[in-house]
Amino acid sequence: MSIPGSMKHRIIFALVLMGFSGLVAQIVLLRELMVAFHGNELSIAVVLANWLLLEAAGARFLGSKMSAAGQGRGLFILVTVLFSVFFIAAVYGSRVFKEFLNLVPGEGLGIMPMFYISFIILLPVSVLHGALFTSGCRLYSKYSARQTVGGDVGGDAGGHVGGDVDSHVDGHGNSRDDGNGADGGAGSIARVYIWETVGTLVGGLALTYLLIPLLHSVSIAIVLAVMNFIACILLLPQFWKEAVPTGERVGGIMLYLLAGFSVFLLTSGGAERIHDHSVRKQWREQNVVHYQNSHYGNIVVVESHDEYTFFSDGLPVITTPNPNLVFVEEFVHFPMLSHPYPQDVLVLSGGAGGVISEILKHGVRRIDYSEIDPHIPAVIEKFPTSLTEKELADDRVNISHTDGRFYLKRTDQRYDVILSGFTDPSSLQANRFFTREFFSLVTSRLAPEGIFVVGLPGSLTYMSPELADLNAMALATLGEVFPYVEVIPGDGLNFYLASGSKEISTVGAEEMTARAGERDISFSLITPGYLEYRLHERWGDWFRENIREVEGRVNADFRPLGVFFSLVWWNEKFSPAFNSIFRHSERINLPLMAGIFLAMISIFLVAASRIRQPLKPALSLCIVSTGFAGMLFDLILIFAFQVLFGYIFYWLGLLVTAFMAGVMAGGMWMAARIKKADNVMPLLIRLEVALIVFAFLLPVIFLRAGPLLALPWFDILLRIVFLLLSFLSGMLVGAEFPLANREYLRLSHDIGSTAGLLYSADLWGGWIGGILGGVLLLPVLGLVQTSLVIVMFKVGGLVVLLFAARAQSARG
């Protein structure tokens, strides 16, 4: 008997939509949580790791239970519906969780709260989506197995993978391979993997270029629900007929009702009301007058009594017309009065709303102004105040709608004073303005007596070890580039003034007061007495004494220690119980990682020598290490893109899409190779070697690329290179899954357990890579040494695989 092709095509459509839904849900929730966690890119690693961990649990446990239950279509439909509903709830929850935790907008979070909050929000969505893969493999295999034995089932994506199906359907309707059915079972798993990846690829492109530009997250989630409900309806054809079981008939009616209600929400303004309500809850009922997701992040404007506060990724950057006078006057006038004749000034972030106004008091010739998010100046113009209108309308003020580092690379202007409004390297985007490479760029754009100023968290009463590490890092990094660095300690912020001129070290309160008089400057706060107090030598002595025994480590673009030390400092305030463990991670180094891998591989080899089928755990370890490598390839590319360009918020979907396109290509390529190969072990070994070589070469590209970004055409070329590298890494990772499945299925003969085990092993490896690599290895070891950790893990996995293959062969 032959099953009508229409049902098989409907199952394929459902599988493609499964991949589409997973990618859209992952990226949308990642963006929402990234905003909730103040744009900290380390949260990308935490969220992705939790997503993979929960998907692994869903695939291994819930999916396996679903496969064993025998009600393939019905359970697949039920889980798809639940996934769609919980995705809408997760979007809402990612915005309102702070209300339940009694957190105020702008309040920071430590790494542990990031972990458990994202874990709880993702729990139902990720577990259900992971279960869909295992269930989908069983469902697809069941219908394929009912085709005429020997018929070609290779017309699906990837071609005929591994030969004809020779399997049976047991009394429960489950497909179980007999002794000769490994090829067919591996082919079914490979084809489901490929169809899911096709959906992921389409989802990434649709999300980036269609859904995100046109819809907010709530509407995206509801549109996705409609698509899934329609796919489920297609899996229940003619459910209204009397011959159809009552459960199917009721399910079909419910699906029509759910789809109709979702369409009603989209067309009646219900989705908008849910969005507006969640934003109000997110901002604790403050008057949010503007909410926007730009290429660089999330921009929110809150109004209160004719005062506007502009937030970038949940953190305040500008308040007008009543700014923080203490910060504004100290930030501007300390460096401006330290310079004998400042004429050309550059402001990097936080210029509008007071800073520019104070600079103009010095009679400058030119002010160039760039924001952390180039869209912020345009938003400021939508909500003008008397202060910002006066500042931005001045002919001497030039607004650059581009990233600050890009602006510095491409301008030929030399500045007397450059003011960096970034006050904490808490994210990779901000850390780009605290690194050795950035400070070197600044020196090339300073005039001979030019001064650079930047602030960092400080205190005049107690310098905690975490704060000492952060400030020692800044001092060491500045000291590598500038011959003269002066620190003005403060209660809240320490100001660092750096220059190539030694005059910066000789200017005191008396000379500053004289220069202020010559320039006829009026202050709200600064007086001669205040200058004497703030610049008194006892504060400098106190500061140097507190960091005297602290090792000042240099912060670099591709070794972002600033992010790590800032995170340690935030953990101390908001997650102190975990911080002692987190601080010890600073001691991680390559010899330690080599020792850990050596011990792990030794244990694995001893265990494998004592079991009957050593190849099974070796294949699982191989997939775990590839999942680990794949996650770190993803994170290395994401982190490097943010360091070089600064707008990963927009390109996140594109990089993930390119990676998944590579996964699809690798799966299809290897599926064709499997068909022609009697023994896949040589292919698997060569692929392991290719992954090792790729991990070794990856960081070299970025280390060479940074200095060339000043060339007008090179940034376009480099973005293309990022996409190609994402594609290639995905191709290498995706090619391994069908190979391992084929070899493992030859030993186990069970599609459901093989798919669930290896799929979850892949995801477990990704989770380890996300938590260990994204939160610790990349910030502490940097890009180069983290790539070498990948090499070590893959080499260890290859050694175990070779040993197990030889042992398995010897035992017949």
Coordinates of C-alpha atoms in Angstrom, one line a residue, residues 62 164 232 316 509:
L62 CA 9.9 14.3 26.2
D164 CA 16.5 2.1 0.5
C232 CA -1.5 21.5 12.2
P316 CA 20.0 55.8 30.9
A509 CA 43.3 73.8 40.8

